[in-house]
PDB file of C-alpha atoms in Angstrom:
ATOM      1  CA  MET A   1     -58.246-148.804-111.892  1.00 92.00           C
ATOM      2  CA  THR A   2     -57.492-145.212-112.872  1.00 97.00           C
ATOM      3  CA  ILE A   3     -54.610-143.007-111.666  1.00 98.00           C
ATOM      4  CA  THR A   4     -54.825-139.218-111.854  1.00 98.00           C
ATOM      5  CA  VAL A   5     -52.281-136.635-110.699  1.00 98.00           C
ATOM      6  CA  THR A   6     -53.045-132.978-109.974  1.00 98.00           C
ATOM      7  CA  ALA A   7     -50.724-130.076-109.163  1.00 98.00           C
ATOM      8  CA  GLN A   8     -51.780-127.973-106.182  1.00 98.00           C
ATOM      9  CA  ALA A   9     -50.345-125.061-104.196  1.00 97.00           C
ATOM     10  CA  PHE A  10     -50.956-124.287-100.525  1.00 97.00           C
ATOM     11  CA  ARG A  11     -50.112-120.813 -99.229  1.00 95.00           C
ATOM     12  CA  LEU A  12     -47.610-120.678 -96.383  1.00 95.00           C
ATOM     13  CA  ALA A  13     -48.359-118.653 -93.276  1.00 91.00           C
ATOM     14  CA  GLU A  14     -45.026-116.884 -93.801  1.00 86.00           C
ATOM     15  CA  ALA A  15     -41.979-117.270 -96.050  1.00 78.00           C
ATOM     16  CA  PHE A  16     -40.005-120.457 -95.382  1.00 81.00           C
ATOM     17  CA  VAL A  17     -36.255-119.985 -95.729  1.00 76.00           C
ATOM     18  CA  ILE A  18     -33.420-122.535 -95.743  1.00 76.00           C
ATOM     19  CA  SER A  19     -29.818-122.258 -96.923  1.00 66.00           C
ATOM     20  CA  ARG A  20     -30.868-123.187-100.494  1.00 69.00           C
ATOM     21  CA  GLY A  21     -33.591-120.537-100.890  1.00 73.00           C
ATOM     22  CA  ALA A  22     -37.048-119.312 -99.852  1.00 76.00           C
ATOM     23  CA  ARG A  23     -40.662-120.124-100.734  1.00 81.00           C
ATOM     24  CA  THR A  24     -44.092-118.709 -99.999  1.00 89.00           C
ATOM     25  CA  GLU A  25     -46.166-121.674-101.243  1.00 93.00           C
ATOM     26  CA  ALA A  26     -46.020-125.431-100.872  1.00 94.00           C
ATOM     27  CA  HIS A  27     -46.252-126.930-104.358  1.00 96.00           C
ATOM     28  CA  VAL A  28     -47.474-130.521-104.211  1.00 98.00           C
ATOM     29  CA  LEU A  29     -48.805-133.260-106.464  1.00 98.00           C
ATOM     30  CA  THR A  30     -51.939-135.102-105.378  1.00 98.00           C
ATOM     31  CA  VAL A  31     -52.498-138.623-106.702  1.00 98.00           C
ATOM     32  CA  ARG A  32     -55.973-140.182-106.749  1.00 98.00           C
ATOM     33  CA  ILE A  33     -56.406-143.859-107.559  1.00 98.00           C
ATOM     34  CA  GLU A  34     -59.920-145.166-108.149  1.00 98.00           C
ATOM     35  CA  ARG A  35     -60.894-148.818-108.238  1.00 97.00           C
ATOM     36  CA  GLY A  36     -64.449-150.115-108.048  1.00 95.00           C
ATOM     37  CA  GLY A  37     -65.802-146.788-106.842  1.00 96.00           C
ATOM     38  CA  VAL A  38     -63.240-146.547-104.007  1.00 98.00           C
ATOM     39  CA  VAL A  39     -60.671-143.727-104.079  1.00 98.00           C
ATOM     40  CA  GLY A  40     -57.250-143.645-102.434  1.00 98.00           C
ATOM     41  CA  GLN A  41     -55.102-140.526-102.197  1.00 98.00           C
ATOM     42  CA  GLY A  42     -51.441-139.682-101.723  1.00 98.00           C
ATOM     43  CA  GLU A  43     -49.288-136.560-101.900  1.00 98.00           C
ATOM     44  CA  CYS A  44     -45.697-135.802-102.806  1.00 98.00           C
ATOM     45  CA  VAL A  45     -43.430-132.766-103.002  1.00 97.00           C
ATOM     46  CA  PRO A  46     -41.033-132.887-105.967  1.00 97.00           C
ATOM     47  CA  TYR A  47     -37.657-131.575-104.830  1.00 93.00           C
ATOM     48  CA  ALA A  48     -35.144-129.897-107.149  1.00 92.00           C
ATOM     49  CA  ARG A  49     -32.274-130.958-104.858  1.00 91.00           C
ATOM     50  CA  TYR A  50     -32.942-134.528-106.026  1.00 93.00           C
ATOM     51  CA  GLY A  51     -33.400-133.630-109.687  1.00 95.00           C
ATOM     52  CA  GLU A  52     -37.199-133.584-109.498  1.00 97.00           C
ATOM     53  CA  SER A  53     -39.711-131.073-110.847  1.00 97.00           C
ATOM     54  CA  MET A  54     -43.511-130.934-110.852  1.00 98.00           C
ATOM     55  CA  GLU A  55     -43.405-131.821-114.557  1.00 98.00           C
ATOM     56  CA  SER A  56     -40.923-134.696-114.336  1.00 98.00           C
ATOM     57  CA  VAL A  57     -42.694-136.335-111.402  1.00 98.00           C
ATOM     58  CA  THR A  58     -46.086-135.926-113.112  1.00 98.00           C
ATOM     59  CA  ALA A  59     -44.675-137.652-116.206  1.00 98.00           C
ATOM     60  CA  GLN A  60     -43.368-140.555-114.103  1.00 98.00           C
ATOM     61  CA  ILE A  61     -46.786-141.076-112.529  1.00 98.00           C
ATOM     62  CA  GLU A  62     -48.735-140.724-115.778  1.00 98.00           C
ATOM     63  CA  ALA A  63     -46.527-143.342-117.444  1.00 98.00           C
ATOM     64  CA  LEU A  64     -47.496-146.037-114.931  1.00 98.00           C
ATOM     65  CA  PRO A  65     -49.846-148.817-116.063  1.00 96.00           C
ATOM     66  CA  ALA A  66     -53.348-148.308-114.688  1.00 90.00           C
ATOM     67  CA  GLY A  67     -53.518-151.588-112.825  1.00 92.00           C
ATOM     68  CA  ILE A  68     -50.111-151.461-111.134  1.00 97.00           C
ATOM     69  CA  THR A  69     -49.849-153.151-107.746  1.00 97.00           C
ATOM     70  CA  ARG A  70     -47.923-151.860-104.774  1.00 97.00           C
ATOM     71  CA  GLN A  71     -45.367-154.649-105.207  1.00 97.00           C
ATOM     72  CA  GLU A  72     -44.875-153.867-108.910  1.00 98.00           C
ATOM     73  CA  LEU A  73     -44.533-150.178-108.101  1.00 98.00           C
ATOM     74  CA  GLN A  74     -41.374-150.778-106.058  1.00 98.00           C
ATOM     75  CA  GLU A  75     -39.623-151.971-109.229  1.00 97.00           C
ATOM     76  CA  ALA A  76     -41.333-149.618-111.684  1.00 98.00           C
ATOM     77  CA  LEU A  77     -40.128-146.389-110.077  1.00 98.00           C
ATOM     78  CA  PRO A  78     -37.013-145.421-108.113  1.00 97.00           C
ATOM     79  CA  ALA A  79     -37.169-144.056-104.593  1.00 98.00           C
ATOM     80  CA  GLY A  80     -38.514-140.523-104.822  1.00 98.00           C
ATOM     81  CA  ALA A  81     -41.565-138.308-104.895  1.00 98.00           C
ATOM     82  CA  ALA A  82     -43.469-140.052-107.703  1.00 98.00           C
ATOM     83  CA  ARG A  83     -43.349-143.473-106.092  1.00 98.00           C
ATOM     84  CA  ASN A  84     -44.247-141.958-102.727  1.00 98.00           C
ATOM     85  CA  ALA A  85     -47.542-140.431-103.844  1.00 98.00           C
ATOM     86  CA  VAL A  86     -48.633-143.561-105.695  1.00 98.00           C
ATOM     87  CA  ASP A  87     -47.533-145.949-102.931  1.00 98.00           C
ATOM     88  CA  CYS A  88     -49.407-143.982-100.262  1.00 98.00           C
ATOM     89  CA  ALA A  89     -52.488-143.719-102.477  1.00 98.00           C
ATOM     90  CA  LEU A  90     -52.459-147.494-102.970  1.00 98.00           C
ATOM     91  CA  TRP A  91     -52.248-148.047 -99.202  1.00 98.00           C
ATOM     92  CA  ASP A  92     -55.170-145.672 -98.711  1.00 98.00           C
ATOM     93  CA  LEU A  93     -57.136-147.437-101.448  1.00 98.00           C
ATOM     94  CA  ASP A  94     -56.535-150.887 -99.928  1.00 98.00           C
ATOM     95  CA  ALA A  95     -57.543-149.687 -96.463  1.00 98.00           C
ATOM     96  CA  LYS A  96     -60.762-148.101 -97.683  1.00 98.00           C
ATOM     97  CA  ALA A  97     -61.616-151.159 -99.804  1.00 97.00           C
ATOM     98  CA  ALA A  98     -61.082-153.433 -96.784  1.00 98.00           C
ATOM     99  CA  GLY A  99     -62.937-151.151 -94.346  1.00 97.00           C
ATOM    100  CA  LYS A 100     -59.845-151.099 -92.134  1.00 98.00           C
ATOM    101  CA  ARG A 101     -57.092-148.668 -91.195  1.00 98.00           C
ATOM    102  CA  VAL A 102     -53.671-148.999 -92.800  1.00 98.00           C
ATOM    103  CA  TRP A 103     -52.068-149.927 -89.485  1.00 98.00           C
ATOM    104  CA  GLN A 104     -54.505-152.823 -89.208  1.00 98.00           C
ATOM    105  CA  LEU A 105     -53.487-154.045 -92.679  1.00 98.00           C
ATOM    106  CA  LEU A 106     -49.868-153.866 -91.518  1.00 98.00           C
ATOM    107  CA  ASP A 107     -50.661-155.568 -88.190  1.00 97.00           C
ATOM    108  CA  LEU A 108     -49.227-152.583 -86.310  1.00 97.00           C
ATOM    109  CA  PRO A 109     -50.470-151.105 -83.031  1.00 96.00           C
ATOM    110  CA  ALA A 110     -52.865-148.180 -83.354  1.00 97.00           C
ATOM    111  CA  PRO A 111     -50.778-144.986 -83.625  1.00 98.00           C
ATOM    112  CA  VAL A 112     -50.745-142.381 -80.856  1.00 98.00           C
ATOM    113  CA  PRO A 113     -50.120-138.614 -80.888  1.00 98.00           C
ATOM    114  CA  LEU A 114     -46.475-137.562 -81.154  1.00 98.00           C
ATOM    115  CA  ILE A 115     -44.682-134.401 -80.101  1.00 98.00           C
ATOM    116  CA  THR A 116     -43.354-132.796 -83.281  1.00 98.00           C
ATOM    117  CA  ALA A 117     -40.677-130.227 -83.907  1.00 97.00           C
ATOM    118  CA  TYR A 118     -41.676-126.782 -85.152  1.00 96.00           C
ATOM    119  CA  THR A 119     -39.301-125.299 -87.731  1.00 94.00           C
ATOM    120  CA  LEU A 120     -37.856-121.792 -87.568  1.00 93.00           C
ATOM    121  CA  SER A 121     -36.634-120.447 -90.914  1.00 88.00           C
ATOM    122  CA  LEU A 122     -33.120-119.231 -91.538  1.00 88.00           C
ATOM    123  CA  GLY A 123     -32.841-115.495 -90.927  1.00 90.00           C
ATOM    124  CA  GLU A 124     -30.911-112.773 -89.188  1.00 93.00           C
ATOM    125  CA  PRO A 125     -30.231-113.516 -85.497  1.00 95.00           C
ATOM    126  CA  GLU A 126     -32.676-110.869 -84.272  1.00 96.00           C
ATOM    127  CA  ALA A 127     -35.479-112.266 -86.424  1.00 94.00           C
ATOM    128  CA  MET A 128     -34.753-115.822 -85.327  1.00 94.00           C
ATOM    129  CA  GLU A 129     -34.747-114.760 -81.677  1.00 97.00           C
ATOM    130  CA  ARG A 130     -38.176-113.156 -82.136  1.00 96.00           C
ATOM    131  CA  ALA A 131     -39.466-116.281 -83.855  1.00 95.00           C
ATOM    132  CA  ALA A 132     -38.068-118.475 -81.083  1.00 97.00           C
ATOM    133  CA  ALA A 133     -39.719-116.315 -78.429  1.00 98.00           C
ATOM    134  CA  LYS A 134     -43.033-116.501 -80.303  1.00 96.00           C
ATOM    135  CA  HIS A 135     -42.840-120.296 -80.270  1.00 96.00           C
ATOM    136  CA  ALA A 136     -41.082-120.762 -76.932  1.00 97.00           C
ATOM    137  CA  HIS A 137     -44.167-122.619 -75.653  1.00 96.00           C
ATOM    138  CA  ARG A 138     -43.396-125.468 -78.054  1.00 97.00           C
ATOM    139  CA  PRO A 139     -41.407-128.341 -76.533  1.00 97.00           C
ATOM    140  CA  LEU A 140     -39.208-128.910 -79.608  1.00 98.00           C
ATOM    141  CA  LEU A 141     -37.879-126.336 -82.065  1.00 98.00           C
ATOM    142  CA  LYS A 142     -35.942-127.055 -85.237  1.00 96.00           C
ATOM    143  CA  ILE A 143     -33.734-124.266 -86.504  1.00 94.00           C
ATOM    144  CA  LYS A 144     -32.557-123.929 -90.078  1.00 91.00           C
ATOM    145  CA  LEU A 145     -28.906-122.956 -90.333  1.00 90.00           C
ATOM    146  CA  GLY A 146     -26.206-123.630 -92.907  1.00 87.00           C
ATOM    147  CA  THR A 147     -23.889-120.630 -93.130  1.00 84.00           C
ATOM    148  CA  ALA A 148     -20.465-119.810 -91.710  1.00 78.00           C
ATOM    149  CA  GLU A 149     -22.056-117.158 -89.444  1.00 84.00           C
ATOM    150  CA  ASP A 150     -24.418-119.410 -87.507  1.00 92.00           C
ATOM    151  CA  MET A 151     -23.023-118.967 -84.000  1.00 93.00           C
ATOM    152  CA  ALA A 152     -25.032-115.778 -83.439  1.00 94.00           C
ATOM    153  CA  ARG A 153     -28.187-117.517 -84.669  1.00 94.00           C
ATOM    154  CA  LEU A 154     -27.715-120.398 -82.243  1.00 95.00           C
ATOM    155  CA  GLU A 155     -27.276-118.032 -79.317  1.00 96.00           C
ATOM    156  CA  ALA A 156     -30.271-115.945 -80.402  1.00 96.00           C
ATOM    157  CA  VAL A 157     -32.645-118.897 -80.615  1.00 97.00           C
ATOM    158  CA  ARG A 158     -31.587-120.198 -77.223  1.00 97.00           C
ATOM    159  CA  ARG A 159     -32.214-116.740 -75.712  1.00 97.00           C
ATOM    160  CA  GLY A 160     -35.635-116.623 -77.313  1.00 98.00           C
ATOM    161  CA  ALA A 161     -36.660-120.128 -76.208  1.00 98.00           C
ATOM    162  CA  PRO A 162     -34.659-120.994 -73.079  1.00 97.00           C
ATOM    163  CA  LYS A 163     -36.727-124.067 -72.158  1.00 97.00           C
ATOM    164  CA  SER A 164     -37.438-125.686 -75.535  1.00 97.00           C
ATOM    165  CA  ARG A 165     -35.462-128.645 -76.838  1.00 97.00           C
ATOM    166  CA  ILE A 166     -33.594-127.640 -79.987  1.00 98.00           C
ATOM    167  CA  ILE A 167     -32.480-129.549 -83.060  1.00 97.00           C
ATOM    168  CA  VAL A 168     -30.406-128.006 -85.844  1.00 96.00           C
ATOM    169  CA  ASP A 169     -30.649-128.590 -89.603  1.00 94.00           C
ATOM    170  CA  ALA A 170     -27.661-127.309 -91.582  1.00 92.00           C
ATOM    171  CA  ASN A 171     -29.039-128.487 -94.954  1.00 90.00           C
ATOM    172  CA  GLU A 172     -25.535-129.454 -96.181  1.00 92.00           C
ATOM    173  CA  GLY A 173     -24.366-125.882 -95.584  1.00 91.00           C
ATOM    174  CA  TRP A 174     -21.242-126.401 -93.431  1.00 93.00           C
ATOM    175  CA  SER A 175     -17.701-127.504 -94.041  1.00 91.00           C
ATOM    176  CA  ALA A 176     -15.958-129.905 -91.686  1.00 90.00           C
ATOM    177  CA  ASP A 177     -14.162-126.962 -90.079  1.00 90.00           C
ATOM    178  CA  VAL A 178     -17.377-125.013 -89.472  1.00 91.00           C
ATOM    179  CA  TYR A 179     -19.058-128.074 -87.984  1.00 92.00           C
ATOM    180  CA  ALA A 180     -16.070-128.810 -85.727  1.00 91.00           C
ATOM    181  CA  ASP A 181     -16.083-125.193 -84.522  1.00 91.00           C
ATOM    182  CA  LEU A 182     -19.827-125.109 -83.815  1.00 93.00           C
ATOM    183  CA  ALA A 183     -20.252-128.587 -82.321  1.00 94.00           C
ATOM    184  CA  PRO A 184     -19.068-127.791 -78.765  1.00 94.00           C
ATOM    185  CA  HIS A 185     -21.215-124.664 -78.733  1.00 94.00           C
ATOM    186  CA  MET A 186     -24.251-126.690 -79.793  1.00 95.00           C
ATOM    187  CA  VAL A 187     -23.567-129.003 -76.874  1.00 96.00           C
ATOM    188  CA  ARG A 188     -23.213-126.008 -74.531  1.00 95.00           C
ATOM    189  CA  LEU A 189     -26.549-124.609 -75.742  1.00 96.00           C
ATOM    190  CA  GLY A 190     -28.329-127.923 -75.242  1.00 95.00           C
ATOM    191  CA  VAL A 191     -28.892-128.849 -78.891  1.00 97.00           C
ATOM    192  CA  ASP A 192     -30.202-132.429 -79.158  1.00 96.00           C
ATOM    193  CA  LEU A 193     -28.852-133.260 -82.621  1.00 96.00           C
ATOM    194  CA  VAL A 194     -27.627-131.788 -85.893  1.00 97.00           C
ATOM    195  CA  GLU A 195     -28.940-132.821 -89.306  1.00 97.00           C
ATOM    196  CA  GLN A 196     -26.713-133.138 -92.365  1.00 96.00           C
ATOM    197  CA  PRO A 197     -23.953-130.687 -91.456  1.00 95.00           C
ATOM    198  CA  MET A 198     -21.989-131.369 -94.642  1.00 95.00           C
ATOM    199  CA  PRO A 199     -23.013-132.067 -98.233  1.00 95.00           C
ATOM    200  CA  ALA A 200     -24.024-135.600 -99.132  1.00 95.00           C
ATOM    201  CA  GLY A 201     -21.086-137.245-100.856  1.00 92.00           C
ATOM    202  CA  GLU A 202     -18.670-134.888 -99.080  1.00 94.00           C
ATOM    203  CA  ASP A 203     -19.272-136.131 -95.551  1.00 95.00           C
ATOM    204  CA  ASP A 204     -16.496-138.692 -95.072  1.00 95.00           C
ATOM    205  CA  MET A 205     -14.826-136.414 -92.513  1.00 94.00           C
ATOM    206  CA  LEU A 206     -17.660-137.185 -90.106  1.00 95.00           C
ATOM    207  CA  ALA A 207     -15.987-140.547 -89.560  1.00 95.00           C
ATOM    208  CA  GLU A 208     -12.687-138.868 -88.722  1.00 94.00           C
ATOM    209  CA  ILE A 209     -13.708-136.045 -86.377  1.00 91.00           C
ATOM    210  CA  ALA A 210     -15.394-136.017 -82.982  1.00 90.00           C
ATOM    211  CA  ARG A 211     -19.196-136.077 -82.933  1.00 92.00           C
ATOM    212  CA  PRO A 212     -20.014-134.692 -79.475  1.00 94.00           C
ATOM    213  CA  LEU A 213     -23.737-134.653 -80.255  1.00 94.00           C
ATOM    214  CA  PRO A 214     -25.746-137.014 -82.487  1.00 96.00           C
ATOM    215  CA  VAL A 215     -25.411-136.376 -86.216  1.00 97.00           C
ATOM    216  CA  CYS A 216     -28.419-137.292 -88.352  1.00 98.00           C
ATOM    217  CA  ALA A 217     -28.267-138.165 -92.061  1.00 98.00           C
ATOM    218  CA  ASP A 218     -30.903-136.458 -94.191  1.00 97.00           C
ATOM    219  CA  GLU A 219     -29.770-135.823 -97.770  1.00 96.00           C
ATOM    220  CA  SER A 220     -27.292-138.706 -97.339  1.00 97.00           C
ATOM    221  CA  CYS A 221     -30.053-141.222 -96.566  1.00 98.00           C
ATOM    222  CA  HIS A 222     -32.866-142.031 -98.963  1.00 97.00           C
ATOM    223  CA  ASP A 223     -33.692-145.727 -98.667  1.00 98.00           C
ATOM    224  CA  ARG A 224     -32.145-149.003 -97.491  1.00 98.00           C
ATOM    225  CA  ALA A 225     -29.510-148.803-100.222  1.00 98.00           C
ATOM    226  CA  SER A 226     -28.121-145.690 -98.493  1.00 97.00           C
ATOM    227  CA  LEU A 227     -27.285-147.403 -95.215  1.00 98.00           C
ATOM    228  CA  PRO A 228     -23.873-148.963 -96.027  1.00 97.00           C
ATOM    229  CA  ALA A 229     -22.357-145.565 -96.873  1.00 97.00           C
ATOM    230  CA  LEU A 230     -23.474-144.064 -93.543  1.00 98.00           C
ATOM    231  CA  LYS A 231     -21.515-146.443 -91.331  1.00 96.00           C
ATOM    232  CA  GLY A 232     -19.235-144.654 -88.910  1.00 96.00           C
ATOM    233  CA  LYS A 233     -20.375-141.210 -90.037  1.00 97.00           C
ATOM    234  CA  TYR A 234     -23.905-140.848 -88.666  1.00 97.00           C
ATOM    235  CA  ASP A 235     -25.703-141.732 -85.462  1.00 97.00           C
ATOM    236  CA  MET A 236     -29.267-141.248 -86.724  1.00 98.00           C
ATOM    237  CA  ILE A 237     -31.183-141.169 -89.994  1.00 98.00           C
ATOM    238  CA  ASN A 238     -34.049-138.932 -91.085  1.00 98.00           C
ATOM    239  CA  ILE A 239     -36.769-140.931 -92.864  1.00 98.00           C
ATOM    240  CA  LYS A 240     -38.875-138.884 -95.275  1.00 98.00           C
ATOM    241  CA  LEU A 241     -41.503-140.489 -97.486  1.00 98.00           C
ATOM    242  CA  ASP A 242     -40.543-138.356-100.488  1.00 98.00           C
ATOM    243  CA  LYS A 243     -37.012-139.782-100.233  1.00 98.00           C
ATOM    244  CA  THR A 244     -37.912-143.420 -99.555  1.00 98.00           C
ATOM    245  CA  GLY A 245     -40.540-143.467-102.270  1.00 98.00           C
ATOM    246  CA  GLY A 246     -43.495-144.201-100.034  1.00 98.00           C
ATOM    247  CA  LEU A 247     -44.692-145.927 -96.918  1.00 98.00           C
ATOM    248  CA  THR A 248     -43.642-149.398 -98.082  1.00 98.00           C
ATOM    249  CA  GLU A 249     -39.930-148.578 -98.276  1.00 98.00           C
ATOM    250  CA  ALA A 250     -40.086-146.201 -95.296  1.00 98.00           C
ATOM    251  CA  LEU A 251     -41.181-149.031 -93.026  1.00 98.00           C
ATOM    252  CA  ALA A 252     -38.505-151.316 -94.466  1.00 98.00           C
ATOM    253  CA  LEU A 253     -35.836-148.632 -93.978  1.00 98.00           C
ATOM    254  CA  ARG A 254     -37.061-148.077 -90.435  1.00 98.00           C
ATOM    255  CA  ALA A 255     -36.627-151.759 -89.565  1.00 98.00           C
ATOM    256  CA  ALA A 256     -33.221-152.031 -91.244  1.00 98.00           C
ATOM    257  CA  ALA A 257     -31.894-148.867 -89.574  1.00 98.00           C
ATOM    258  CA  LEU A 258     -32.999-150.036 -86.141  1.00 98.00           C
ATOM    259  CA  ASP A 259     -31.327-153.381 -86.751  1.00 98.00           C
ATOM    260  CA  GLU A 260     -28.077-151.528 -87.512  1.00 98.00           C
ATOM    261  CA  GLY A 261     -28.301-149.399 -84.388  1.00 98.00           C
ATOM    262  CA  TYR A 262     -29.280-146.044 -85.857  1.00 98.00           C
ATOM    263  CA  GLY A 263     -31.559-143.673 -84.004  1.00 98.00           C
ATOM    264  CA  LEU A 264     -34.633-142.602 -85.939  1.00 98.00           C
ATOM    265  CA  MET A 265     -35.915-139.210 -86.938  1.00 98.00           C
ATOM    266  CA  VAL A 266     -38.989-138.946 -89.164  1.00 98.00           C
ATOM    267  CA  GLY A 267     -39.280-135.745 -91.156  1.00 98.00           C
ATOM    268  CA  CYS A 268     -41.145-134.163 -94.030  1.00 96.00           C
ATOM    269  CA  MET A 269     -41.044-131.735 -96.907  1.00 95.00           C
ATOM    270  CA  VAL A 270     -43.291-128.668 -96.699  1.00 94.00           C
ATOM    271  CA  GLY A 271     -46.622-130.218 -97.635  1.00 97.00           C
ATOM    272  CA  SER A 272     -50.197-130.655 -96.481  1.00 98.00           C
ATOM    273  CA  SER A 273     -51.752-133.002 -93.933  1.00 98.00           C
ATOM    274  CA  LEU A 274     -52.179-135.625 -96.655  1.00 98.00           C
ATOM    275  CA  ALA A 275     -48.387-135.900 -96.988  1.00 98.00           C
ATOM    276  CA  MET A 276     -47.864-136.116 -93.218  1.00 98.00           C
ATOM    277  CA  ALA A 277     -50.581-138.711 -92.525  1.00 98.00           C
ATOM    278  CA  PRO A 278     -48.684-141.883 -93.519  1.00 98.00           C
ATOM    279  CA  ALA A 279     -45.507-140.533 -91.907  1.00 98.00           C
ATOM    280  CA  VAL A 280     -47.287-140.554 -88.534  1.00 98.00           C
ATOM    281  CA  LEU A 281     -47.226-144.365 -88.749  1.00 98.00           C
ATOM    282  CA  VAL A 282     -43.496-144.449 -89.505  1.00 98.00           C
ATOM    283  CA  ALA A 283     -42.795-141.990 -86.671  1.00 98.00           C
ATOM    284  CA  GLN A 284     -44.235-144.152 -83.901  1.00 98.00           C
ATOM    285  CA  GLY A 285     -41.400-144.719 -81.432  1.00 96.00           C
ATOM    286  CA  ALA A 286     -38.925-142.452 -83.260  1.00 98.00           C
ATOM    287  CA  LYS A 287     -36.487-140.421 -81.150  1.00 97.00           C
ATOM    288  CA  VAL A 288     -37.342-137.228 -83.045  1.00 98.00           C
ATOM    289  CA  VAL A 289     -40.494-136.382 -84.996  1.00 98.00           C
ATOM    290  CA  ASP A 290     -40.535-133.465 -87.438  1.00 98.00           C
ATOM    291  CA  LEU A 291     -43.965-133.498 -89.086  1.00 98.00           C
ATOM    292  CA  ASP A 292     -44.812-129.822 -88.870  1.00 96.00           C
ATOM    293  CA  GLY A 293     -45.612-129.149 -92.531  1.00 95.00           C
ATOM    294  CA  PRO A 294     -49.277-128.269 -91.907  1.00 97.00           C
ATOM    295  CA  LEU A 295     -48.327-125.925 -89.063  1.00 96.00           C
ATOM    296  CA  LEU A 296     -46.434-123.815 -91.609  1.00 94.00           C
ATOM    297  CA  LEU A 297     -49.435-123.499 -93.956  1.00 96.00           C
ATOM    298  CA  ALA A 298     -52.074-120.790 -94.200  1.00 96.00           C
ATOM    299  CA  GLU A 299     -54.442-123.374 -95.767  1.00 97.00           C
ATOM    300  CA  ASP A 300     -54.674-127.165 -95.645  1.00 97.00           C
ATOM    301  CA  ARG A 301     -56.778-130.174 -96.678  1.00 98.00           C
ATOM    302  CA  ASP A 302     -60.500-130.294 -95.883  1.00 97.00           C
ATOM    303  CA  VAL A 303     -59.894-132.869 -93.141  1.00 97.00           C
ATOM    304  CA  PRO A 304     -56.521-131.800 -91.704  1.00 98.00           C
ATOM    305  CA  LEU A 305     -54.404-133.539 -89.122  1.00 98.00           C
ATOM    306  CA  ALA A 306     -55.063-132.398 -85.558  1.00 98.00           C
ATOM    307  CA  TYR A 307     -52.232-130.684 -83.668  1.00 97.00           C
ATOM    308  CA  ASP A 308     -52.432-129.818 -79.980  1.00 97.00           C
ATOM    309  CA  ALA A 309     -50.406-130.012 -76.767  1.00 95.00           C
ATOM    310  CA  ASP A 310     -50.062-133.781 -77.264  1.00 96.00           C
ATOM    311  CA  GLY A 311     -48.534-133.256 -80.699  1.00 97.00           C
ATOM    312  CA  VAL A 312     -49.640-134.469 -84.113  1.00 98.00           C
ATOM    313  CA  HIS A 313     -52.531-136.941 -84.002  1.00 98.00           C
ATOM    314  CA  PRO A 314     -53.086-139.909 -86.331  1.00 98.00           C
ATOM    315  CA  PRO A 315     -55.146-139.120 -89.427  1.00 98.00           C
ATOM    316  CA  ALA A 316     -58.896-139.480 -89.652  1.00 98.00           C
ATOM    317  CA  ALA A 317     -59.961-142.100 -92.189  1.00 97.00           C
ATOM    318  CA  ALA A 318     -61.504-139.321 -94.289  1.00 97.00           C
ATOM    319  CA  LEU A 319     -58.017-137.860 -94.822  1.00 98.00           C
ATOM    320  CA  TRP A 320     -55.950-141.008 -95.373  1.00 98.00           C
ATOM    321  CA  GLY A 321     -55.579-144.604 -94.348  1.00 95.00           C
TER     322      GLY A 321
END
């Protein structure tokens, strides 16, 4: 068995802006694992917020023994981008070798299309209103916020898309006071939930103040080990494969979170259809699906995921799984 990792960049349709910065390309690592003439693929997006770089994640993957199993991988690497790409590639490899789909190997029902959020970048209120109006036909919009001047942005997006459901992602950008001030206005404007209003590790106040709309843990929740610290502070968790370290842990986190009463959101980094494909399995039955990465790209994989009025469709076998 051979493991190779390749750096790739996919142009974005337009600049993607959050409270931590902007980008014009999606930089990803593609892992290919070959065994007996069969090739499995996986993708990850190294994220500086979690201390990852393209170089560090590449080094983690290249240091793995060639014949590593999926079970051994869970101990060999921590939760994160490197383990994600390899784990998903191993699932793809096993499915192709067996002539089955991954959901059949997992004894899961065949996945169905899912309505996904479409993300609007952080910008001036006028620009965000124009973007909201452009995408007002979409049933679910996600807006990037995270500053102390977000009230005008909230109002602008609601004006631009009066009928769309809205979710808000603050990307750790608010203080407890800013969140408490904005929360009733988010309720008034019909916002469904807010993601990570305060920085991970500085979010204890969420257990002390009113949460008039669901609060979803993103940066505060990586894998099952994160769950104890979320108790009393969050109502939902956002599962991302690059945080869990692959499909294996994502499914385990999903089951554990449901057992503990959390609502589920399944999200993504800005990557290609190959990164989203395994997440479609995790997202089945989730309250909120945010797998819009390919919709933000100007270019994608040769066999991309299909998006239409029914949402994001399960991957073709030629793409993954």
